[in-house]
Amino acid sequence: MNPALMEIASKMMNDTVMIGAGSWIDASKKNAKTYQAWREARGFRGPKVDTPRFEAPIALDIHTKTVAWLERQLKRTGAWDRTVVVSHHWPSWDVLVAKQIVRNPDIALNPDYWKKNTHRPDREDLGVYRLAAYGSPMEAFLKRYREQIDVWCCGHVHDSIDVGLHGVRLASNARGYSYHEDGSNRGDGWGTFDERKIIDLADGVMPALLPEIDAAAKEIDALIDELRLLEKYVHDESDRYQCEIMRTTFNERCQEISRVAEKIAGLVNSNLEARGNFGLHHVISPVHVWAHWRDPFESVRDDDFPAPTTDPAANAILSATKFLHRLRNVHRKPKQFHRVQAYIVAKAVRRLEAHGVRVEVEQARSRFVDDSAFIHIED
């Protein structure tokens, strides 16, 4: 953990004032020395305090030991079917950034910024102190144990968050502090708290992805509508200036579709392809939508520059529409993936056999919901 970030968190968090740490100090002489060294580094060189508080080095020590313990548990084997991890803090900075709990990552995640602002913490209100106090950058840990963890429940942030990250479902359903600004006892996280929320461990990470998938589909659908409105103008070559504007605008919307498609495909693939890979390289391929126009105003002979045989605008709209259809029909239950894989394998087998190749398909069972298929070509 970065010392400057620890300092910022200690200055900004109520935990350092409200939570005592006497039991941790008394647990060993090493702990007492660590705490005293921390105080001296911050300019407190007086006698040992009577009521030591929960400072950053204490949190770091407990975190390090807890992560080591958790790693040992995840490496164990036994007769259990599901594994749920429960922690107070979030195991990711990516979530804090994605949910705007930490803003402007280009600045907020820069160690040079932390060092320069140690004595004036978070002066730009970026939520930098939350990096050290709300979560830990454990993305590599999540990737390593994604197949062992069915869901990771955490809190501290007074917001209900349910996301898929590196193949692990991270979920929080926080009611928050008991008080509320309207005087009720609902909790300051009531706006997003769902008292009926139930997580079915058999569903895997997919339910956490559905809001993102639906939002991306809605955005792409609206952009396709814009392309259809522009389509009738991009072929009107009577006005060169107007035609160029329409075509430029058309391609800008195509770029937006490509950007959204790449982002949502990356999210889906990074979360779903790890569990056995379902016999596929990816769950859904992104799409690059673009209209390649022939310049109607350039004087060239037809034999040098033949007229295109297809409509570039129509092709772009068709590509976007096909991706939208695939996105809306991404299989939303893990148990359905083995049927997708079986269909693709069967199709490949038929193509090979049509060319006279003798094929045998062997199914290998695994403890996950999918079946890994191996094709042996005997010819």
Coordinates of C-alpha atoms in Angstrom, one line a residue:
M1 CA 0.0 0.0 0.0
N2 CA 1.3 3.5 -0.9
P3 CA 2.3 5.5 2.2
A4 CA 0.9 8.7 0.8
L5 CA -2.5 7.0 0.2
M6 CA -2.5 5.6 3.7
E7 CA -1.9 9.1 5.1
I8 CA -4.7 10.6 3.1
A9 CA -7.1 7.9 4.3
S10 CA -6.1 8.4 7.9
K11 CA -6.9 12.1 7.6
M12 CA -10.2 11.7 5.9
M13 CA -11.9 8.6 7.6
N14 CA -13.9 8.6 10.8
D15 CA -12.6 5.1 11.5
T16 CA -9.4 6.5 12.8
V17 CA -11.3 8.4 15.4
M18 CA -14.2 6.1 16.2
I19 CA -12.6 2.7 16.2
G20 CA -10.1 1.6 18.9
A21 CA -7.2 -0.7 18.3
G22 CA -6.0 -1.7 21.8
S23 CA -6.4 -5.4 21.2
W24 CA -4.2 -5.3 18.1
I25 CA -1.5 -3.2 19.8
D26 CA -1.4 -5.6 22.8
A27 CA -1.3 -8.7 20.6
S28 CA 2.5 -8.5 20.0
K29 CA 5.5 -6.2 20.6
K30 CA 5.9 -6.0 16.8
N31 CA 2.4 -4.5 16.5
A32 CA 3.2 -2.0 19.2
K33 CA 6.4 -0.9 17.4
T34 CA 4.6 -0.7 14.1
Y35 CA 2.0 1.6 15.5
Q36 CA 4.6 3.8 17.3
A37 CA 6.7 4.1 14.1
W38 CA 3.6 5.2 12.2
R39 CA 2.9 7.9 14.8
E40 CA 6.4 9.1 14.7
A41 CA 6.4 9.2 10.9
R42 CA 3.4 11.5 11.1
G43 CA 5.1 13.8 13.6
F44 CA 3.7 12.4 16.9
R45 CA 6.8 11.7 19.0
G46 CA 5.2 11.8 22.4
P47 CA 4.6 9.0 24.9
K48 CA 2.5 5.9 24.0
V49 CA -1.2 6.9 23.6
D50 CA -3.7 5.5 26.1
T51 CA -6.3 4.7 23.5
P52 CA -4.7 3.7 20.2
R53 CA -6.9 4.1 17.2
F54 CA -7.5 2.1 14.0
E55 CA -4.9 3.6 11.8
A56 CA -3.9 2.7 8.3
P57 CA -0.9 0.4 9.1
I58 CA -3.2 -1.7 11.3
A59 CA -5.7 -2.0 8.5
L60 CA -2.9 -3.0 6.1
D61 CA -1.6 -5.7 8.5
I62 CA -5.1 -7.2 9.1
H63 CA -5.8 -7.1 5.3
T64 CA -2.5 -8.8 4.4
K65 CA -3.1 -11.6 6.9
T66 CA -6.8 -12.0 5.9
V67 CA -6.0 -12.3 2.2
A68 CA -3.3 -14.9 2.9
W69 CA -5.9 -16.9 5.0
L70 CA -8.5 -16.6 2.2
E71 CA -6.1 -17.8 -0.4
R72 CA -5.4 -20.9 1.7
Q73 CA -9.1 -21.6 2.0
L74 CA -9.8 -21.2 -1.7
K75 CA -7.0 -23.7 -2.5
R76 CA -8.7 -26.3 -0.3
T77 CA -10.8 -29.1 -1.8
G78 CA -13.8 -30.7 -0.2
A79 CA -17.4 -31.9 -0.5
W80 CA -18.9 -28.4 -0.9
D81 CA -20.5 -27.2 -4.1
R82 CA -20.4 -23.4 -3.7
T83 CA -18.1 -20.8 -2.2
V84 CA -19.2 -17.4 -1.0
V85 CA -16.7 -14.8 0.2
V86 CA -17.9 -12.1 2.6
S87 CA -15.8 -9.1 3.4
H88 CA -16.4 -5.6 4.7
H89 CA -14.4 -3.8 2.0
W90 CA -14.4 -4.1 -1.8
P91 CA -11.8 -6.3 -3.4
S92 CA -11.4 -3.9 -6.4
W93 CA -10.7 -0.3 -7.3
D94 CA -12.3 -0.9 -10.7
V95 CA -15.7 -1.0 -9.1
L96 CA -15.1 2.2 -7.1
V97 CA -14.2 4.0 -10.3
A98 CA -17.0 2.5 -12.4
K99 CA -19.6 3.5 -9.9
Q100 CA -18.1 7.1 -9.6
I101 CA -17.2 6.5 -5.9
V102 CA -13.7 7.4 -7.1
R103 CA -13.8 10.0 -10.0
N104 CA -11.5 10.9 -12.8
P105 CA -9.2 7.8 -12.7
D106 CA -6.5 9.5 -14.8
I107 CA -5.8 11.8 -11.8
A108 CA -7.2 9.8 -8.9
L109 CA -5.1 6.6 -9.6
N110 CA -1.8 8.5 -10.1
P111 CA 0.6 8.0 -7.2
D112 CA 2.3 11.3 -7.9
Y113 CA -1.0 13.0 -7.2
W114 CA -1.3 11.2 -3.9
K115 CA 2.2 12.3 -2.8
K116 CA 1.6 15.9 -3.8
N117 CA -1.7 16.1 -1.9
T118 CA -0.8 14.2 1.3
H119 CA -1.2 17.4 3.4
R120 CA -4.2 18.7 1.4
P121 CA -6.1 15.4 0.9
D122 CA -8.5 15.1 -2.0
R123 CA -8.7 18.9 -2.7
E124 CA -10.4 18.2 -6.0
D125 CA -13.1 16.0 -4.5
L126 CA -12.0 12.9 -6.5
G127 CA -12.7 10.4 -3.7
V128 CA -9.0 9.5 -3.6
Y129 CA -9.1 8.6 0.1
R130 CA -11.6 5.9 -0.7
L131 CA -9.0 4.0 -2.6
A132 CA -7.2 3.2 0.7
A133 CA -10.3 3.1 2.9
Y134 CA -13.1 1.5 0.8
G135 CA -11.4 -1.2 -1.1
S136 CA -8.2 -2.9 -2.3
P137 CA -6.8 -3.5 -5.8
M138 CA -7.3 -7.2 -5.8
E139 CA -8.2 -7.6 -9.5
A140 CA -5.3 -10.2 -10.0
F141 CA -6.6 -12.2 -7.0
L142 CA -10.1 -12.3 -8.5
K143 CA -8.8 -13.5 -11.9
R144 CA -6.7 -16.2 -10.2
Y145 CA -9.6 -17.6 -8.1
R146 CA -12.6 -16.8 -10.4
E147 CA -13.5 -20.5 -10.8
Q148 CA -13.5 -21.1 -7.0
I149 CA -15.6 -18.0 -6.0
D150 CA -19.4 -18.1 -6.8
V151 CA -20.2 -14.7 -5.3
W152 CA -18.3 -12.1 -3.2
C153 CA -20.5 -10.1 -0.9
C154 CA -19.0 -6.9 0.5
G155 CA -20.1 -3.5 2.0
H156 CA -18.7 -0.3 3.5
V157 CA -20.0 1.7 0.5
H158 CA -23.6 2.7 1.4
D159 CA -24.9 1.7 -2.0
S160 CA -26.4 -1.4 -3.6
I161 CA -24.0 -2.6 -6.3
D162 CA -24.2 -5.9 -8.2
V163 CA -21.5 -6.3 -10.9
G164 CA -19.5 -8.9 -12.7
L165 CA -15.7 -8.4 -12.5
H166 CA -13.1 -10.8 -13.9
G167 CA -15.6 -13.7 -13.7
V168 CA -16.6 -13.0 -10.1
R169 CA -20.0 -11.6 -9.0
L170 CA -19.5 -8.7 -6.5
A171 CA -22.6 -7.8 -4.7
S172 CA -23.5 -5.3 -2.0
N173 CA -27.0 -4.5 -0.7
A174 CA -26.3 -1.8 1.9
R175 CA -28.9 -0.2 4.0
G176 CA -26.3 2.1 5.4
Y177 CA -26.3 4.1 8.7
S178 CA -29.5 3.7 10.7
Y179 CA -30.3 7.5 10.6
H180 CA -31.7 9.2 7.6
E181 CA -31.9 12.8 6.7
D182 CA -35.7 12.7 6.7
G183 CA -35.6 11.6 10.3
S184 CA -36.7 8.0 9.6
N185 CA -34.7 4.9 10.5
R186 CA -34.5 3.7 6.9
G187 CA -30.8 4.1 6.5
D188 CA -28.8 6.4 4.2
G189 CA -28.5 3.7 1.6
W190 CA -32.3 3.3 1.3
G191 CA -32.4 4.7 -2.2
T192 CA -30.8 1.6 -3.7
F193 CA -31.4 -0.9 -0.9
D194 CA -33.5 -3.9 -1.9
E195 CA -35.0 -5.7 1.1
R196 CA -36.3 -8.5 -1.2
K197 CA -32.9 -9.2 -2.9
I198 CA -32.0 -12.9 -3.1
I199 CA -28.9 -14.2 -4.9
D200 CA -29.2 -17.6 -6.5
L201 CA -25.7 -19.1 -6.4
A202 CA -26.6 -21.3 -9.4
D203 CA -27.0 -18.3 -11.6
G204 CA -23.3 -17.4 -11.6
V205 CA -22.2 -13.9 -12.7
M206 CA -24.8 -13.5 -15.5
P207 CA -27.5 -11.6 -13.5
A208 CA -24.9 -9.0 -12.6
L209 CA -24.2 -8.4 -16.3
L210 CA -27.8 -8.1 -17.4
P211 CA -28.2 -4.3 -16.5
E212 CA -25.1 -3.5 -18.5
I213 CA -26.2 -5.7 -21.4
D214 CA -29.7 -4.2 -21.5
A215 CA -28.3 -0.6 -21.3
A216 CA -25.8 -1.3 -24.2
A217 CA -28.6 -2.8 -26.3
K218 CA -30.8 0.2 -25.7
E219 CA -28.0 2.6 -26.7
I220 CA -27.1 0.7 -29.8
D221 CA -30.8 0.5 -30.8
A222 CA -31.1 4.3 -30.6
L223 CA -28.0 4.7 -32.6
I224 CA -29.3 2.4 -35.3
D225 CA -32.5 4.5 -35.5
E226 CA -30.3 7.5 -36.2
L227 CA -28.5 5.6 -38.9
R228 CA -31.8 4.8 -40.6
L229 CA -32.8 8.5 -40.5
L230 CA -29.5 9.5 -42.0
E231 CA -29.5 6.8 -44.6
K232 CA -31.8 8.6 -47.1
Y233 CA -29.4 11.6 -47.1
V234 CA -26.1 9.9 -47.6
H235 CA -27.0 9.0 -51.2
D236 CA -28.1 12.4 -52.2
E237 CA -25.1 13.5 -54.3
S238 CA -26.8 16.6 -55.7
D239 CA -25.3 18.8 -52.9
R240 CA -21.6 17.9 -52.2
Y241 CA -21.3 19.8 -48.9
Q242 CA -24.6 18.4 -47.5
C243 CA -23.7 14.9 -48.6
E244 CA -20.2 15.0 -46.9
I245 CA -21.8 16.2 -43.7
M246 CA -24.4 13.4 -43.7
R247 CA -21.8 10.8 -44.4
T248 CA -19.4 12.1 -41.7
T249 CA -22.3 12.1 -39.2
F250 CA -23.3 8.6 -40.3
N251 CA -19.8 7.3 -39.7
E252 CA -19.6 9.0 -36.3
R253 CA -22.7 7.1 -35.2
C254 CA -21.1 3.9 -36.6
Q255 CA -18.0 4.6 -34.4
E256 CA -20.2 5.1 -31.4
I257 CA -21.9 1.7 -32.1
S258 CA -18.5 0.1 -32.4
R259 CA -17.3 1.6 -29.2
V260 CA -20.4 0.4 -27.2
A261 CA -20.2 -3.0 -28.9
E262 CA -16.5 -3.4 -28.0
K263 CA -17.1 -2.4 -24.4
I264 CA -20.1 -4.7 -23.7
A265 CA -18.5 -7.6 -25.6
G266 CA -15.3 -7.2 -23.5
L267 CA -17.4 -7.1 -20.3
V268 CA -19.4 -10.3 -21.2
N269 CA -16.4 -12.2 -22.5
S270 CA -14.1 -11.3 -19.6
N271 CA -16.7 -12.6 -17.1
L272 CA -18.0 -15.6 -18.8
E273 CA -15.3 -17.3 -20.9
A274 CA -13.2 -18.5 -18.0
R275 CA -15.4 -21.3 -16.7
G276 CA -14.3 -23.9 -19.0
N277 CA -14.4 -21.5 -21.9
F278 CA -17.6 -23.3 -23.1
G279 CA -15.6 -24.7 -26.0
L280 CA -15.6 -21.2 -27.5
H281 CA -13.0 -18.4 -27.7
H282 CA -15.6 -15.9 -26.6
V283 CA -19.3 -15.6 -25.9
I284 CA -20.0 -12.7 -28.2
S285 CA -17.7 -11.0 -30.8
P286 CA -17.6 -7.2 -31.0
V287 CA -18.5 -5.5 -34.3
H288 CA -16.7 -2.8 -36.2
V289 CA -19.4 -0.8 -38.0
W290 CA -18.2 1.5 -40.8
A291 CA -19.5 2.7 -44.1
H292 CA -16.8 2.9 -46.8
W293 CA -18.0 5.5 -49.3
R294 CA -16.9 5.9 -52.9
D295 CA -16.2 9.5 -53.6
P296 CA -18.9 10.5 -56.1
F297 CA -17.2 13.8 -56.9
E298 CA -13.9 12.4 -58.0
S299 CA -13.5 12.2 -61.8
V300 CA -12.4 8.7 -62.6
R301 CA -13.2 6.3 -65.4
D302 CA -15.6 3.5 -64.5
D303 CA -13.0 0.8 -65.3
D304 CA -10.5 2.4 -62.9
F305 CA -13.0 2.9 -60.1
P306 CA -16.0 0.6 -60.6
A307 CA -19.2 1.5 -58.8
P308 CA -19.7 -0.5 -55.6
T309 CA -22.1 -3.4 -55.9
T310 CA -23.4 -3.0 -52.4
D311 CA -24.8 -0.2 -50.4
P312 CA -22.3 0.8 -47.6
A313 CA -25.0 2.5 -45.5
A314 CA -27.2 -0.6 -45.6
N315 CA -24.3 -2.9 -44.9
A316 CA -23.4 -0.8 -41.8
I317 CA -26.9 -0.9 -40.5
L318 CA -27.2 -4.6 -41.1
S319 CA -23.9 -5.3 -39.2
A320 CA -25.1 -3.2 -36.3
T321 CA -28.5 -4.9 -36.3
K322 CA -27.0 -8.4 -36.3
F323 CA -24.8 -7.5 -33.3
L324 CA -27.8 -6.1 -31.5
H325 CA -29.7 -9.3 -32.1
R326 CA -26.8 -11.4 -30.8
L327 CA -26.5 -9.2 -27.7
R328 CA -30.1 -9.4 -26.9
N329 CA -30.0 -13.2 -27.2
V330 CA -26.9 -13.8 -25.2
H331 CA -27.8 -16.9 -23.2
R332 CA -28.7 -15.7 -19.7
K333 CA -28.5 -18.9 -17.7
P334 CA -25.2 -20.7 -17.2
K335 CA -26.8 -24.1 -17.9
Q336 CA -27.6 -22.9 -21.4
F337 CA -24.0 -22.5 -22.4
H338 CA -23.3 -26.2 -22.9
R339 CA -26.2 -26.3 -25.4
V340 CA -24.5 -23.4 -27.4
Q341 CA -21.2 -25.3 -27.4
A342 CA -22.9 -28.5 -28.4
Y343 CA -24.6 -26.8 -31.4
I344 CA -21.3 -25.3 -32.6
V345 CA -19.5 -28.6 -32.2
A346 CA -22.2 -30.5 -34.1
K347 CA -22.1 -27.9 -36.9
A348 CA -18.3 -28.3 -37.2
V349 CA -18.6 -32.0 -37.3
R350 CA -21.2 -31.9 -40.1
R351 CA -18.8 -29.7 -42.2
L352 CA -15.9 -32.0 -41.7
E353 CA -17.9 -35.1 -42.5
A354 CA -19.2 -33.4 -45.7
H355 CA -15.6 -33.3 -46.9
G356 CA -15.2 -37.0 -46.1
V357 CA -13.4 -36.5 -42.8
R358 CA -14.2 -39.1 -40.1
V359 CA -14.8 -37.4 -36.8
E360 CA -15.4 -38.7 -33.2
V361 CA -16.6 -36.3 -30.5
E362 CA -15.6 -37.1 -26.9
Q363 CA -17.3 -35.4 -23.9
A364 CA -15.2 -34.6 -20.8
R365 CA -17.3 -33.9 -17.7
S366 CA -16.1 -31.2 -15.3
R367 CA -17.4 -29.8 -12.1
F368 CA -18.7 -26.7 -13.8
V369 CA -22.0 -26.3 -15.7
D370 CA -20.4 -26.8 -19.1
D371 CA -19.0 -29.8 -20.9
S372 CA -15.7 -29.5 -22.6
A373 CA -15.8 -31.2 -26.0
F374 CA -12.8 -32.6 -27.8
I375 CA -12.9 -33.5 -31.5
H376 CA -10.6 -36.3 -32.7
I377 CA -10.0 -36.3 -36.5
E378 CA -9.2 -39.8 -37.5
D379 CA -8.6 -39.2 -41.2

